[in-house]
PDB file of C-alpha atoms in Angstrom:
ATOM      1  CA  MET A   1     -34.123  16.643 -13.606  1.00 67.00           C
ATOM      2  CA  ASN A   2     -33.911  18.394 -16.986  1.00 75.00           C
ATOM      3  CA  ASP A   3     -32.649  21.630 -15.409  1.00 94.00           C
ATOM      4  CA  THR A   4     -30.392  19.872 -12.861  1.00 97.00           C
ATOM      5  CA  THR A   5     -26.816  18.691 -13.317  1.00 98.00           C
ATOM      6  CA  LEU A   6     -25.464  15.909 -11.101  1.00 98.00           C
ATOM      7  CA  LEU A   7     -21.746  16.409 -10.460  1.00 98.00           C
ATOM      8  CA  LEU A   8     -19.992  13.210  -9.463  1.00 98.00           C
ATOM      9  CA  ILE A   9     -16.873  14.174  -7.489  1.00 97.00           C
ATOM     10  CA  GLY A  10     -14.091  11.608  -7.181  1.00 96.00           C
ATOM     11  CA  HIS A  11     -10.987  11.971  -5.068  1.00 93.00           C
ATOM     12  CA  GLY A  12      -8.583  11.537  -7.967  1.00 94.00           C
ATOM     13  CA  SER A  13      -5.571   9.249  -8.253  1.00 92.00           C
ATOM     14  CA  ARG A  14      -1.999   9.567  -9.466  1.00 91.00           C
ATOM     15  CA  ASN A  15      -2.753   6.275 -11.199  1.00 91.00           C
ATOM     16  CA  ARG A  16      -4.625   7.282 -14.347  1.00 93.00           C
ATOM     17  CA  GLU A  17      -6.446   3.970 -14.467  1.00 95.00           C
ATOM     18  CA  GLY A  18      -8.221   4.879 -11.234  1.00 95.00           C
ATOM     19  CA  ASN A  19      -9.547   8.121 -12.742  1.00 97.00           C
ATOM     20  CA  LYS A  20     -10.527   6.288 -15.926  1.00 97.00           C
ATOM     21  CA  GLU A  21     -12.566   3.842 -13.860  1.00 98.00           C
ATOM     22  CA  ILE A  22     -14.574   6.692 -12.326  1.00 98.00           C
ATOM     23  CA  LEU A  23     -15.260   8.083 -15.803  1.00 98.00           C
ATOM     24  CA  HIS A  24     -16.311   4.594 -16.877  1.00 98.00           C
ATOM     25  CA  PHE A  25     -18.594   4.352 -13.838  1.00 98.00           C
ATOM     26  CA  ALA A  26     -20.218   7.669 -14.804  1.00 98.00           C
ATOM     27  CA  ALA A  27     -20.786   6.352 -18.335  1.00 98.00           C
ATOM     28  CA  GLN A  28     -22.522   3.262 -16.951  1.00 98.00           C
ATOM     29  CA  TRP A  29     -24.604   5.419 -14.609  1.00 98.00           C
ATOM     30  CA  ARG A  30     -25.728   7.542 -17.572  1.00 98.00           C
ATOM     31  CA  GLU A  31     -26.809   4.374 -19.365  1.00 98.00           C
ATOM     32  CA  ARG A  32     -29.017   3.530 -16.384  1.00 98.00           C
ATOM     33  CA  HIS A  33     -30.529   7.037 -16.436  1.00 97.00           C
ATOM     34  CA  PRO A  34     -30.273   8.489 -19.958  1.00 97.00           C
ATOM     35  CA  ALA A  35     -32.420  11.513 -19.026  1.00 96.00           C
ATOM     36  CA  TRP A  36     -30.055  12.613 -16.260  1.00 97.00           C
ATOM     37  CA  ARG A  37     -27.283  15.163 -16.817  1.00 97.00           C
ATOM     38  CA  ILE A  38     -24.190  13.716 -15.135  1.00 98.00           C
ATOM     39  CA  GLU A  39     -20.788  15.424 -15.053  1.00 98.00           C
ATOM     40  CA  VAL A  40     -17.548  14.301 -13.390  1.00 98.00           C
ATOM     41  CA  CYS A  41     -14.699  16.126 -11.661  1.00 98.00           C
ATOM     42  CA  PHE A  42     -12.002  15.325  -9.105  1.00 97.00           C
ATOM     43  CA  ILE A  43     -10.571  16.853  -5.965  1.00 95.00           C
ATOM     44  CA  GLU A  44      -6.953  16.335  -7.030  1.00 93.00           C
ATOM     45  CA  HIS A  45      -4.627  14.378  -9.353  1.00 93.00           C
ATOM     46  CA  ALA A  46      -6.785  14.938 -12.455  1.00 95.00           C
ATOM     47  CA  GLU A  47      -7.394  17.381 -15.294  1.00 94.00           C
ATOM     48  CA  VAL A  48     -10.863  18.590 -14.254  1.00 97.00           C
ATOM     49  CA  LEU A  49     -10.783  19.704 -10.624  1.00 97.00           C
ATOM     50  CA  LEU A  50     -13.489  21.133  -8.354  1.00 98.00           C
ATOM     51  CA  ASP A  51     -13.744  24.711  -9.609  1.00 98.00           C
ATOM     52  CA  GLU A  52     -13.775  23.755 -13.278  1.00 98.00           C
ATOM     53  CA  GLY A  53     -16.150  20.861 -12.619  1.00 98.00           C
ATOM     54  CA  LEU A  54     -18.635  23.107 -10.832  1.00 98.00           C
ATOM     55  CA  ASP A  55     -18.419  25.666 -13.659  1.00 98.00           C
ATOM     56  CA  ARG A  56     -19.091  22.991 -16.279  1.00 98.00           C
ATOM     57  CA  ALA A  57     -22.026  21.640 -14.285  1.00 98.00           C
ATOM     58  CA  ALA A  58     -23.526  25.119 -13.964  1.00 98.00           C
ATOM     59  CA  ARG A  59     -23.719  25.678 -17.725  1.00 96.00           C
ATOM     60  CA  ALA A  60     -27.339  25.720 -18.896  1.00 92.00           C
ATOM     61  CA  ALA A  61     -28.494  24.462 -15.495  1.00 97.00           C
ATOM     62  CA  ARG A  62     -30.704  25.937 -12.820  1.00 97.00           C
ATOM     63  CA  ASN A  63     -29.465  23.543 -10.139  1.00 98.00           C
ATOM     64  CA  VAL A  64     -26.223  21.679  -9.524  1.00 98.00           C
ATOM     65  CA  VAL A  65     -26.137  18.761  -7.111  1.00 97.00           C
ATOM     66  CA  ALA A  66     -22.637  17.813  -5.952  1.00 98.00           C
ATOM     67  CA  ILE A  67     -22.202  14.136  -5.114  1.00 97.00           C
ATOM     68  CA  PRO A  68     -19.005  13.274  -3.196  1.00 96.00           C
ATOM     69  CA  PHE A  69     -18.128   9.894  -4.695  1.00 97.00           C
ATOM     70  CA  ILE A  70     -16.063   9.046  -1.638  1.00 95.00           C
ATOM     71  CA  LEU A  71     -16.563   6.417   1.067  1.00 95.00           C
ATOM     72  CA  ASN A  72     -15.462   8.391   4.120  1.00 88.00           C
ATOM     73  CA  ALA A  73     -15.643  12.128   4.700  1.00 80.00           C
ATOM     74  CA  ALA A  74     -12.463  13.780   5.924  1.00 77.00           C
ATOM     75  CA  GLY A  75     -10.750  17.086   5.152  1.00 74.00           C
ATOM     76  CA  HIS A  76     -11.449  17.073   1.424  1.00 74.00           C
ATOM     77  CA  VAL A  77     -15.190  16.537   1.815  1.00 86.00           C
ATOM     78  CA  LYS A  78     -15.701  18.489   5.021  1.00 87.00           C
ATOM     79  CA  MET A  79     -13.712  21.601   4.085  1.00 89.00           C
ATOM     80  CA  GLU A  80     -12.438  21.803   0.521  1.00 93.00           C
ATOM     81  CA  LEU A  81     -15.699  20.827  -1.150  1.00 95.00           C
ATOM     82  CA  PRO A  82     -17.938  23.280   0.786  1.00 94.00           C
ATOM     83  CA  ALA A  83     -15.401  26.064   0.119  1.00 95.00           C
ATOM     84  CA  ALA A  84     -15.398  25.286  -3.615  1.00 97.00           C
ATOM     85  CA  ILE A  85     -19.189  25.354  -3.720  1.00 97.00           C
ATOM     86  CA  GLU A  86     -19.254  28.724  -1.965  1.00 97.00           C
ATOM     87  CA  ARG A  87     -16.936  30.068  -4.662  1.00 98.00           C
ATOM     88  CA  ALA A  88     -19.157  28.583  -7.364  1.00 98.00           C
ATOM     89  CA  ARG A  89     -22.218  30.253  -5.849  1.00 98.00           C
ATOM     90  CA  ALA A  90     -20.451  33.596  -6.129  1.00 98.00           C
ATOM     91  CA  ARG A  91     -19.509  32.934  -9.769  1.00 98.00           C
ATOM     92  CA  HIS A  92     -22.983  31.662 -10.734  1.00 98.00           C
ATOM     93  CA  PRO A  93     -25.581  33.622  -8.729  1.00 97.00           C
ATOM     94  CA  GLY A  94     -28.426  32.351 -10.892  1.00 97.00           C
ATOM     95  CA  VAL A  95     -27.697  28.683 -10.183  1.00 98.00           C
ATOM     96  CA  GLY A  96     -28.679  26.786  -7.055  1.00 98.00           C
ATOM     97  CA  PHE A  97     -25.964  24.562  -5.592  1.00 98.00           C
ATOM     98  CA  SER A  98     -26.608  21.733  -3.147  1.00 96.00           C
ATOM     99  CA  CYS A  99     -24.683  18.694  -1.991  1.00 95.00           C
ATOM    100  CA  VAL A 100     -25.707  15.227  -0.879  1.00 94.00           C
ATOM    101  CA  ARG A 101     -23.813  13.148   1.646  1.00 94.00           C
ATOM    102  CA  HIS A 102     -20.780  11.127   0.645  1.00 95.00           C
ATOM    103  CA  LEU A 103     -21.356   7.399   0.229  1.00 96.00           C
ATOM    104  CA  GLY A 104     -20.612   6.692   3.870  1.00 95.00           C
ATOM    105  CA  MET A 105     -20.452   3.415   5.734  1.00 96.00           C
ATOM    106  CA  GLY A 106     -24.069   2.368   6.041  1.00 97.00           C
ATOM    107  CA  ARG A 107     -26.025  -0.793   5.372  1.00 97.00           C
ATOM    108  CA  GLU A 108     -25.579  -0.472   1.608  1.00 97.00           C
ATOM    109  CA  ILE A 109     -21.765  -0.524   1.712  1.00 98.00           C
ATOM    110  CA  PHE A 110     -21.893  -3.135   4.468  1.00 98.00           C
ATOM    111  CA  ALA A 111     -23.818  -5.424   2.111  1.00 98.00           C
ATOM    112  CA  VAL A 112     -21.157  -4.870  -0.566  1.00 98.00           C
ATOM    113  CA  LEU A 113     -18.397  -5.776   1.914  1.00 98.00           C
ATOM    114  CA  GLN A 114     -20.297  -8.873   3.004  1.00 98.00           C
ATOM    115  CA  GLY A 115     -20.510  -9.938  -0.636  1.00 98.00           C
ATOM    116  CA  GLN A 116     -16.756  -9.441  -1.007  1.00 98.00           C
ATOM    117  CA  LEU A 117     -16.093 -11.597   2.059  1.00 98.00           C
ATOM    118  CA  GLU A 118     -18.421 -14.350   0.853  1.00 98.00           C
ATOM    119  CA  ARG A 119     -16.557 -14.524  -2.466  1.00 98.00           C
ATOM    120  CA  LEU A 120     -13.218 -14.727  -0.659  1.00 98.00           C
ATOM    121  CA  MET A 121     -14.463 -17.562   1.545  1.00 98.00           C
ATOM    122  CA  LYS A 122     -15.631 -19.459  -1.550  1.00 98.00           C
ATOM    123  CA  SER A 123     -12.208 -18.968  -3.146  1.00 98.00           C
ATOM    124  CA  LEU A 124     -10.711 -20.689  -0.074  1.00 98.00           C
ATOM    125  CA  ALA A 125     -13.184 -23.609  -0.422  1.00 98.00           C
ATOM    126  CA  MET A 126     -15.312 -22.399   2.520  1.00 98.00           C
ATOM    127  CA  PRO A 127     -12.958 -22.993   5.474  1.00 98.00           C
ATOM    128  CA  ASP A 128     -14.010 -22.850   9.122  1.00 98.00           C
ATOM    129  CA  PRO A 129     -14.694 -19.168   9.929  1.00 98.00           C
ATOM    130  CA  GLN A 130     -13.423 -19.757  13.451  1.00 98.00           C
ATOM    131  CA  THR A 131      -9.932 -20.258  12.031  1.00 98.00           C
ATOM    132  CA  THR A 132     -10.286 -17.697   9.229  1.00 98.00           C
ATOM    133  CA  GLY A 133      -9.343 -14.154  10.113  1.00 98.00           C
ATOM    134  CA  VAL A 134     -10.872 -11.143   8.359  1.00 99.00           C
ATOM    135  CA  ILE A 135      -9.074  -7.844   7.800  1.00 99.00           C
ATOM    136  CA  LEU A 136     -10.883  -4.775   6.490  1.00 98.00           C
ATOM    137  CA  LEU A 137      -8.220  -2.632   4.862  1.00 98.00           C
ATOM    138  CA  GLY A 138      -8.905   1.081   4.437  1.00 97.00           C
ATOM    139  CA  ARG A 139      -6.773   3.901   3.108  1.00 94.00           C
ATOM    140  CA  GLY A 140      -6.454   5.652   6.482  1.00 94.00           C
ATOM    141  CA  SER A 141      -7.116   9.282   7.348  1.00 92.00           C
ATOM    142  CA  SER A 142      -6.017  11.957   9.799  1.00 89.00           C
ATOM    143  CA  ASP A 143      -9.741  12.299  10.596  1.00 91.00           C
ATOM    144  CA  ALA A 144     -10.621   9.986  13.499  1.00 93.00           C
ATOM    145  CA  GLY A 145     -14.279   9.926  12.482  1.00 91.00           C
ATOM    146  CA  ALA A 146     -13.440   8.552   9.042  1.00 91.00           C
ATOM    147  CA  ASN A 147     -11.318   5.793  10.594  1.00 95.00           C
ATOM    148  CA  GLY A 148     -14.118   5.079  13.059  1.00 95.00           C
ATOM    149  CA  GLU A 149     -16.517   4.415  10.197  1.00 95.00           C
ATOM    150  CA  LEU A 150     -14.324   1.538   9.049  1.00 96.00           C
ATOM    151  CA  ALA A 151     -14.201   0.233  12.616  1.00 97.00           C
ATOM    152  CA  LYS A 152     -18.009   0.175  12.568  1.00 98.00           C
ATOM    153  CA  MET A 153     -17.970  -2.025   9.465  1.00 98.00           C
ATOM    154  CA  ALA A 154     -15.552  -4.418  11.156  1.00 98.00           C
ATOM    155  CA  ARG A 155     -17.835  -4.679  14.159  1.00 98.00           C
ATOM    156  CA  TRP A 156     -20.922  -5.301  12.018  1.00 98.00           C
ATOM    157  CA  ILE A 157     -19.160  -8.103  10.145  1.00 98.00           C
ATOM    158  CA  PHE A 158     -18.145  -9.636  13.485  1.00 98.00           C
ATOM    159  CA  GLU A 159     -21.684  -9.380  14.862  1.00 97.00           C
ATOM    160  CA  GLU A 160     -23.402 -10.897  11.832  1.00 96.00           C
ATOM    161  CA  GLY A 161     -20.919 -13.640  11.027  1.00 96.00           C
ATOM    162  CA  ASP A 162     -19.054 -16.510  12.644  1.00 97.00           C
ATOM    163  CA  HIS A 163     -15.485 -15.308  12.246  1.00 98.00           C
ATOM    164  CA  GLU A 164     -13.418 -15.402  15.423  1.00 96.00           C
ATOM    165  CA  LEU A 165     -11.289 -12.420  14.398  1.00 98.00           C
ATOM    166  CA  VAL A 166     -12.399  -9.379  12.407  1.00 98.00           C
ATOM    167  CA  ASP A 167      -9.791  -6.627  12.451  1.00 98.00           C
ATOM    168  CA  LEU A 168      -9.118  -3.413  10.603  1.00 98.00           C
ATOM    169  CA  ALA A 169      -5.899  -2.115   9.113  1.00 98.00           C
ATOM    170  CA  PHE A 170      -4.871   0.933   7.098  1.00 98.00           C
ATOM    171  CA  THR A 171      -2.660   1.433   4.081  1.00 96.00           C
ATOM    172  CA  SER A 172      -1.360   4.880   5.020  1.00 92.00           C
ATOM    173  CA  ILE A 173      -1.421   7.792   7.478  1.00 93.00           C
ATOM    174  CA  THR A 174      -2.702   5.870  10.510  1.00 96.00           C
ATOM    175  CA  TRP A 175      -2.245   2.516  12.216  1.00 96.00           C
ATOM    176  CA  PRO A 176      -2.275  -0.465  12.476  1.00 98.00           C
ATOM    177  CA  ARG A 177      -0.843  -1.438   9.115  1.00 98.00           C
ATOM    178  CA  LEU A 178      -1.622  -4.672   7.279  1.00 98.00           C
ATOM    179  CA  GLU A 179       1.606  -6.464   8.202  1.00 98.00           C
ATOM    180  CA  THR A 180       1.055  -5.868  11.919  1.00 98.00           C
ATOM    181  CA  VAL A 181      -2.497  -7.221  11.879  1.00 98.00           C
ATOM    182  CA  VAL A 182      -1.546 -10.284   9.831  1.00 98.00           C
ATOM    183  CA  GLN A 183       1.260 -11.058  12.295  1.00 98.00           C
ATOM    184  CA  ARG A 184      -1.203 -10.834  15.178  1.00 98.00           C
ATOM    185  CA  GLN A 185      -3.796 -13.069  13.529  1.00 98.00           C
ATOM    186  CA  VAL A 186      -1.168 -15.695  12.723  1.00 98.00           C
ATOM    187  CA  LYS A 187      -0.043 -15.700  16.355  1.00 98.00           C
ATOM    188  CA  LEU A 188      -3.655 -16.204  17.427  1.00 98.00           C
ATOM    189  CA  GLY A 189      -3.953 -19.345  15.322  1.00 98.00           C
ATOM    190  CA  MET A 190      -5.661 -18.270  12.125  1.00 98.00           C
ATOM    191  CA  ALA A 191      -5.051 -20.753   9.298  1.00 98.00           C
ATOM    192  CA  GLN A 192      -6.623 -18.559   6.586  1.00 98.00           C
ATOM    193  CA  ILE A 193      -6.875 -14.781   6.277  1.00 99.00           C
ATOM    194  CA  CYS A 194      -9.332 -12.865   4.094  1.00 99.00           C
ATOM    195  CA  ILE A 195      -8.247  -9.308   3.253  1.00 98.00           C
ATOM    196  CA  VAL A 196     -11.069  -7.010   2.122  1.00 98.00           C
ATOM    197  CA  PRO A 197      -9.840  -3.676   0.667  1.00 98.00           C
ATOM    198  CA  VAL A 198     -12.368  -0.907   1.320  1.00 98.00           C
ATOM    199  CA  TYR A 199     -11.683   0.965  -1.912  1.00 97.00           C
ATOM    200  CA  LEU A 200     -13.983   1.987  -4.745  1.00 97.00           C
ATOM    201  CA  PHE A 201     -11.463   1.978  -7.611  1.00 96.00           C
ATOM    202  CA  THR A 202      -7.900   1.081  -8.443  1.00 95.00           C
ATOM    203  CA  GLY A 203      -4.969   3.356  -7.757  1.00 92.00           C
ATOM    204  CA  VAL A 204      -1.488   3.556  -6.304  1.00 92.00           C
ATOM    205  CA  LEU A 205      -2.617   2.142  -2.966  1.00 93.00           C
ATOM    206  CA  ILE A 206      -4.338  -0.855  -4.572  1.00 95.00           C
ATOM    207  CA  GLU A 207      -1.045  -1.689  -6.263  1.00 94.00           C
ATOM    208  CA  ARG A 208       0.731  -1.298  -2.917  1.00 95.00           C
ATOM    209  CA  ILE A 209      -1.725  -3.688  -1.252  1.00 97.00           C
ATOM    210  CA  GLN A 210      -1.135  -6.353  -3.901  1.00 97.00           C
ATOM    211  CA  ALA A 211       2.620  -6.111  -3.383  1.00 97.00           C
ATOM    212  CA  GLN A 212       2.206  -6.317   0.391  1.00 98.00           C
ATOM    213  CA  VAL A 213       0.062  -9.442   0.194  1.00 98.00           C
ATOM    214  CA  GLU A 214       2.538 -11.145  -2.155  1.00 98.00           C
ATOM    215  CA  ARG A 215       5.268 -10.461   0.394  1.00 98.00           C
ATOM    216  CA  LEU A 216       3.095 -11.759   3.252  1.00 98.00           C
ATOM    217  CA  GLN A 217       2.383 -14.967   1.334  1.00 98.00           C
ATOM    218  CA  ARG A 218       6.124 -15.598   1.096  1.00 98.00           C
ATOM    219  CA  GLN A 219       6.596 -14.713   4.762  1.00 98.00           C
ATOM    220  CA  TYR A 220       3.797 -17.027   5.970  1.00 98.00           C
ATOM    221  CA  PRO A 221       3.694 -19.965   3.515  1.00 98.00           C
ATOM    222  CA  GLN A 222       1.537 -21.970   5.951  1.00 98.00           C
ATOM    223  CA  ILE A 223      -1.299 -19.401   5.753  1.00 98.00           C
ATOM    224  CA  ALA A 224      -3.860 -19.312   2.920  1.00 98.00           C
ATOM    225  CA  PHE A 225      -4.488 -15.680   1.946  1.00 98.00           C
ATOM    226  CA  ALA A 226      -7.441 -14.415  -0.070  1.00 98.00           C
ATOM    227  CA  LEU A 227      -7.344 -10.800  -1.280  1.00 98.00           C
ATOM    228  CA  GLY A 228     -10.458  -8.967  -2.437  1.00 98.00           C
ATOM    229  CA  SER A 229     -10.641  -6.208  -5.009  1.00 96.00           C
ATOM    230  CA  HIS A 230     -11.979  -2.673  -5.223  1.00 97.00           C
ATOM    231  CA  PHE A 231     -15.753  -2.689  -5.631  1.00 98.00           C
ATOM    232  CA  GLY A 232     -16.828   0.586  -7.234  1.00 98.00           C
ATOM    233  CA  PHE A 233     -18.756  -1.154 -10.026  1.00 98.00           C
ATOM    234  CA  ASP A 234     -20.838  -3.268  -7.645  1.00 98.00           C
ATOM    235  CA  ASN A 235     -24.569  -2.876  -8.263  1.00 98.00           C
ATOM    236  CA  GLY A 236     -24.955  -1.853  -4.632  1.00 97.00           C
ATOM    237  CA  VAL A 237     -22.924   1.305  -5.306  1.00 98.00           C
ATOM    238  CA  PHE A 238     -25.137   2.270  -8.245  1.00 98.00           C
ATOM    239  CA  ASP A 239     -28.222   1.644  -6.101  1.00 97.00           C
ATOM    240  CA  LEU A 240     -26.816   3.776  -3.288  1.00 97.00           C
ATOM    241  CA  LEU A 241     -26.220   6.697  -5.654  1.00 97.00           C
ATOM    242  CA  ASP A 242     -29.719   6.303  -7.075  1.00 97.00           C
ATOM    243  CA  ALA A 243     -31.094   6.557  -3.550  1.00 95.00           C
ATOM    244  CA  ARG A 244     -29.007   9.671  -2.867  1.00 93.00           C
ATOM    245  CA  VAL A 245     -30.360  11.368  -5.988  1.00 93.00           C
ATOM    246  CA  SER A 246     -33.971  10.361  -5.336  1.00 89.00           C
ATOM    247  CA  GLY A 247     -33.866  12.203  -2.024  1.00 82.00           C
ATOM    248  CA  ILE A 248     -32.292  15.463  -3.176  1.00 69.00           C
ATOM    249  CA  ASP A 249     -33.793  18.886  -2.645  1.00 52.00           C
ATOM    250  CA  CYS A 250     -32.329  21.345  -5.126  1.00 48.00           C
ATOM    251  CA  ALA A 251     -33.136  24.343  -2.950  1.00 42.00           C
ATOM    252  CA  GLU A 252     -29.950  26.152  -2.024  1.00 42.00           C
ATOM    253  CA  GLY A 253     -29.493  25.021   1.547  1.00 40.00           C
ATOM    254  CA  PRO A 254     -26.915  23.550   3.950  1.00 40.00           C
ATOM    255  CA  LEU A 255     -24.208  21.304   2.540  1.00 44.00           C
ATOM    256  CA  LEU A 256     -23.244  18.109   4.301  1.00 47.00           C
ATOM    257  CA  GLU A 257     -23.080  18.182   8.064  1.00 44.00           C
ATOM    258  CA  CYS A 258     -20.379  20.872   8.154  1.00 44.00           C
ATOM    259  CA  ASP A 259     -21.641  23.537   5.759  1.00 41.00           C
ATOM    260  CA  GLY A 260     -22.779  26.620   7.623  1.00 39.00           C
ATOM    261  CA  CYS A 261     -21.185  25.364  10.823  1.00 43.00           C
ATOM    262  CA  LYS A 262     -19.447  28.072  12.844  1.00 39.00           C
ATOM    263  CA  TYR A 263     -16.542  25.697  13.476  1.00 38.00           C
ATOM    264  CA  ARG A 264     -15.794  24.994   9.817  1.00 45.00           C
ATOM    265  CA  LEU A 265     -13.777  28.132   9.126  1.00 46.00           C
ATOM    266  CA  ALA A 266     -11.534  27.477  12.110  1.00 48.00           C
ATOM    267  CA  ALA A 267     -11.141  23.856  11.059  1.00 49.00           C
ATOM    268  CA  GLU A 268     -10.338  24.912   7.510  1.00 48.00           C
ATOM    269  CA  ALA A 269      -7.689  27.310   8.738  1.00 51.00           C
ATOM    270  CA  GLU A 270      -6.124  24.526  10.786  1.00 51.00           C
ATOM    271  CA  HIS A 271      -6.259  22.225   7.760  1.00 47.00           C
ATOM    272  CA  LEU A 272      -4.416  24.794   5.652  1.00 46.00           C
ATOM    273  CA  HIS A 273      -1.890  25.277   8.450  1.00 46.00           C
ATOM    274  CA  ASP A 274      -1.206  21.546   8.396  1.00 46.00           C
ATOM    275  CA  HIS A 275      -0.463  21.791   4.674  1.00 43.00           C
ATOM    276  CA  SER A 276       2.299  24.299   5.330  1.00 42.00           C
ATOM    277  CA  HIS A 277       4.313  21.701   7.258  1.00 43.00           C
ATOM    278  CA  THR A 278       5.843  18.399   6.281  1.00 38.00           C
ATOM    279  CA  HIS A 279       3.035  15.875   6.102  1.00 40.00           C
ATOM    280  CA  VAL A 280       2.071  12.439   4.952  1.00 39.00           C
ATOM    281  CA  HIS A 281       0.007  12.451   1.769  1.00 41.00           C
ATOM    282  CA  ASP A 282      -0.741   9.158   0.088  1.00 46.00           C
ATOM    283  CA  ASP A 283      -2.874   8.453  -2.919  1.00 46.00           C
ATOM    284  CA  HIS A 284      -6.594   8.340  -2.163  1.00 42.00           C
ATOM    285  CA  GLY A 285      -5.865   9.592   1.360  1.00 40.00           C
ATOM    286  CA  ASP A 286      -6.380  12.774   3.280  1.00 40.00           C
ATOM    287  CA  HIS A 287      -3.618  14.876   4.763  1.00 38.00           C
ATOM    288  CA  GLY A 288      -2.198  14.272   8.205  1.00 38.00           C
ATOM    289  CA  HIS A 289       1.035  14.136  10.129  1.00 38.00           C
ATOM    290  CA  ALA A 290       2.760  10.883  10.934  1.00 37.00           C
ATOM    291  CA  HIS A 291       2.158  10.321  14.619  1.00 39.00           C
ATOM    292  CA  GLN A 292       3.120   8.009  17.410  1.00 38.00           C
ATOM    293  CA  GLY A 293       1.341   6.916  20.541  1.00 39.00           C
ATOM    294  CA  HIS A 294      -1.779   5.408  19.019  1.00 41.00           C
ATOM    295  CA  ASP A 295      -4.258   2.692  19.843  1.00 40.00           C
ATOM    296  CA  HIS A 296      -4.229  -0.362  17.650  1.00 41.00           C
ATOM    297  CA  GLY A 297      -7.191  -2.405  16.486  1.00 41.00           C
ATOM    298  CA  HIS A 298      -9.412  -4.341  18.880  1.00 41.00           C
ATOM    299  CA  ASP A 299      -8.095  -7.320  20.783  1.00 43.00           C
ATOM    300  CA  GLY A 300      -8.935 -10.900  19.942  1.00 42.00           C
ATOM    301  CA  HIS A 301     -12.412 -12.158  20.776  1.00 43.00           C
ATOM    302  CA  HIS A 302     -13.259 -15.324  22.689  1.00 42.00           C
ATOM    303  CA  HIS A 303     -15.663 -17.870  21.265  1.00 41.00           C
ATOM    304  CA  HIS A 304     -19.076 -16.325  21.117  1.00 42.00           C
ATOM    305  CA  ASP A 305     -22.720 -16.941  20.365  1.00 42.00           C
ATOM    306  CA  HIS A 306     -24.282 -14.892  17.583  1.00 41.00           C
ATOM    307  CA  ALA A 307     -27.707 -13.427  17.203  1.00 39.00           C
ATOM    308  CA  HIS A 308     -28.103 -13.593  13.446  1.00 39.00           C
ATOM    309  CA  ALA A 309     -30.195 -11.060  11.606  1.00 32.00           C
TER     310      ALA A 309
END
């Protein structure tokens, strides 16, 4: 690893505290691995962006490994990051550039979300899960695959727990929104509602969520709400990154699932075309148009038997 630089790539937030938290995370990660060379940059809303970050990482290095420090891959990870790495390869022909997968929604993040939910249930004095609704709250994306990853987490929590209702909601860009899902769960008889934000670090949207929940508490005084927090400093996130790094191959090869794909250039052109029109762009989110005619979250479940892992 002495000739390799690990470049941790955050999305970037208009809230400076969110960017500071990522820098703090990197400092803690360096403490865990003092022999590793770890740099940080951001996709937007920060001083050091992709091109400069890749240039810094390439100094005195033979290999640069880009690590998208992002939960779900959408336009930024699938198009902007591979394009930036191609430019860096042209600027630094003597350096090998590779890229590991983004954090994703696998068993590691699922375990983190389960831990969040367990803490929320304890804060409510362990109520009956049959009358306690769960809402996974993501940032929302114009990429259906990214939204589908959150839906997978909701289904896994439903399958491995005893909660009657496990729904998903989004803070921006897509639907349903938090208020709509809370209204539905109240109508279906939930006495408590646990809201689990699926966010790594603080930012503008975290502040928005806190304000929304305060308003919902006033609107539904008979409901006990428990709101989780962002979880970027959870040990499970550090362990997931360690696993990503342990499996890297620094040979200059394909990036992500989309690098080298014949469809990427067309998709990138469409993405840039979208930017030329009026669009919705929220903090920590990808770009997409506001749209109507959409499917909402899954319907309520009947009482069920569980096969516990």
